[in-house]
XYZ file of N, CA and C in Angstrom:
225
model
N 90.548 106.450 108.684
C 91.316 105.526 107.893
C 90.834 104.110 108.206
N 90.691 103.297 107.183
C 90.293 101.908 107.359
C 91.434 100.996 106.958
N 91.593 99.922 107.691
C 92.610 98.941 107.350
C 91.983 97.559 107.355
N 92.646 96.619 106.721
C 92.149 95.256 106.712
C 90.990 95.066 105.744
N 90.355 93.916 105.864
C 89.224 93.578 105.003
C 87.954 93.480 105.841
N 86.827 93.838 105.271
C 85.566 93.704 106.006
C 85.276 92.235 106.339
N 84.658 92.004 107.468
C 84.327 90.636 107.891
C 83.467 89.930 106.854
N 82.599 90.640 106.168
C 81.688 89.996 105.220
C 82.424 89.398 104.023
N 83.713 89.735 103.831
C 84.494 89.171 102.736
C 85.285 87.932 103.153
N 85.027 87.429 104.339
C 85.685 86.215 104.815
C 85.319 85.046 103.898
N 86.270 84.173 103.548
C 85.939 83.022 102.683
C 84.828 82.168 103.295
N 83.963 81.650 102.467
C 82.807 80.898 102.948
C 83.201 79.630 103.691
N 84.423 79.119 103.467
C 84.883 77.910 104.152
C 84.916 78.094 105.677
N 85.018 79.333 106.133
C 85.068 79.631 107.562
C 83.679 79.712 108.195
N 82.654 79.705 107.386
C 81.295 79.819 107.908
C 80.781 81.238 107.788
N 79.648 81.481 108.434
C 79.063 82.817 108.393
C 79.980 83.834 109.060
N 80.156 84.973 108.421
C 81.075 85.969 108.964
C 80.624 86.456 110.331
N 79.319 86.508 110.564
C 78.810 86.961 111.859
C 79.239 86.003 112.978
N 79.224 84.699 112.678
C 79.637 83.701 113.660
C 81.132 83.816 113.953
N 81.923 83.954 112.899
C 83.379 84.070 113.071
C 83.717 85.341 113.848
N 83.053 86.436 113.509
C 83.287 87.690 114.211
C 82.907 87.559 115.688
N 81.768 86.931 115.958
C 81.331 86.728 117.339
C 82.340 85.926 118.150
N 82.864 84.857 117.559
C 83.881 84.055 118.245
C 85.150 84.862 118.474
N 85.560 85.607 117.447
C 86.759 86.435 117.569
C 86.623 87.422 118.723
N 85.480 88.125 118.779
C 85.259 89.108 119.851
C 85.219 88.443 121.220
N 84.539 87.307 121.323
C 84.451 86.606 122.602
C 85.841 86.139 123.048
N 86.604 85.568 122.097
C 87.945 85.082 122.442
C 88.877 86.234 122.787
N 88.681 87.370 122.139
C 89.501 88.539 122.453
C 89.204 89.027 123.870
N 87.928 89.096 124.235
C 87.530 89.595 125.557
C 87.947 88.671 126.690
N 87.805 87.352 126.488
C 88.084 86.434 127.600
C 89.528 85.936 127.647
N 90.389 86.412 126.717
C 91.803 86.063 126.761
C 92.162 84.799 126.004
N 91.189 84.163 125.360
C 91.458 82.933 124.612
C 92.371 83.190 123.423
N 92.103 84.260 122.682
C 92.880 84.542 121.480
C 94.364 84.762 121.770
N 94.729 85.624 122.719
C 96.158 85.790 123.014
C 96.804 84.482 123.513
N 96.074 83.719 124.310
C 96.594 82.442 124.809
C 96.806 81.459 123.662
N 95.862 81.408 122.748
C 95.979 80.531 121.587
C 97.182 80.921 120.736
N 97.359 82.211 120.510
C 98.496 82.690 119.734
C 99.813 82.310 120.411
N 99.897 82.493 121.719
C 101.113 82.148 122.462
C 101.433 80.666 122.339
N 100.416 79.825 122.479
C 100.634 78.372 122.379
C 101.050 77.953 120.977
N 100.404 78.538 119.963
C 100.778 78.210 118.587
C 102.201 78.658 118.266
N 102.576 79.841 118.755
C 103.943 80.315 118.529
C 104.955 79.408 119.227
N 104.667 78.981 120.440
C 105.579 78.091 121.174
C 105.734 76.770 120.442
N 104.631 76.256 119.929
C 104.668 74.985 119.202
C 105.491 75.116 117.906
N 105.253 76.197 117.164
C 105.987 76.425 115.922
C 107.467 76.691 116.201
N 107.769 77.411 117.286
C 109.154 77.689 117.652
C 109.877 76.396 118.011
N 109.221 75.509 118.763
C 109.831 74.229 119.147
C 110.104 73.367 117.921
N 109.289 73.506 116.894
C 109.473 72.736 115.664
C 110.459 73.412 114.710
N 110.987 74.576 115.107
C 111.950 75.290 114.273
C 111.320 75.994 113.079
N 110.046 76.297 113.171
C 109.346 76.914 112.054
C 109.326 78.434 112.105
N 109.826 79.020 113.186
C 109.825 80.475 113.325
C 111.258 80.989 113.341
N 111.521 81.975 112.503
C 112.789 82.693 112.591
C 112.448 84.032 113.227
N 112.981 84.270 114.383
C 112.618 85.460 115.157
C 113.389 86.665 114.656
N 112.948 87.219 113.543
C 113.526 88.444 113.001
C 112.618 89.596 113.375
N 113.178 90.753 113.475
C 112.393 91.932 113.841
C 111.724 92.498 112.604
N 110.464 92.835 112.751
C 109.699 93.457 111.687
C 109.147 94.779 112.216
N 109.409 95.843 111.514
C 108.931 97.153 111.941
C 107.883 97.622 110.951
N 106.734 97.959 111.465
C 105.652 98.483 110.641
C 105.881 99.986 110.479
N 106.009 100.428 109.262
C 106.332 101.839 109.022
C 105.222 102.792 109.444
N 104.033 102.282 109.707
C 102.962 103.182 110.125
C 103.157 103.688 111.542
N 104.061 103.061 112.302
C 104.299 103.518 113.664
C 105.647 104.194 113.828
N 106.415 104.286 112.753
C 107.725 104.934 112.816
C 107.556 106.427 112.576
N 107.972 107.193 113.522
C 107.852 108.646 113.406
C 109.215 109.247 113.058
N 109.186 110.233 112.208
C 110.401 110.948 111.849
C 110.128 112.443 112.001
N 111.170 113.175 112.302
C 111.000 114.625 112.390
C 110.635 115.176 111.025
N 109.925 116.272 111.011
C 109.489 116.889 109.756
C 110.685 117.222 108.865
N 111.785 117.613 109.474
C 112.948 117.994 108.659
C 113.577 116.797 107.955
N 113.312 115.605 108.426
C 113.892 114.428 107.793
C 113.277 114.139 106.434
N 112.114 114.688 106.169
C 111.486 114.461 104.874
C 112.041 115.401 103.804
N 112.707 116.460 104.234
C 113.297 117.420 103.290
C 114.736 117.676 103.729
N 115.654 117.078 103.010
C 117.052 117.136 103.432
C 117.593 118.569 103.502
N 117.032 119.491 102.712
C 117.524 120.858 102.744
C 117.175 121.554 104.061
N 116.170 121.044 104.792
C 115.782 121.624 106.065
C 116.645 121.141 107.213
N 117.225 119.977 107.050
C 117.976 119.359 108.167
C 119.435 119.812 108.128
N 119.925 120.236 109.250
C 121.330 120.618 109.311
C 122.203 119.456 109.742
N 121.584 118.411 110.316
C 122.383 117.266 110.778
C 122.247 116.083 109.882
């Protein structure tokens, strides 16, 4: 299964996709990316720009097989 968009479809305003991908991988490996995200979130939170609501991605929610067919479930 594939998700997301290929790097080669990155808008040209960001530069060459190979360069952006290289920076992304380097920042991911050395911890820059998570640190940057944390700082940006703190800054946006201090400015009142974030509403901390819970978001659940349905791709990680598991249900019992019987829940998909109500006639199978006794509860």
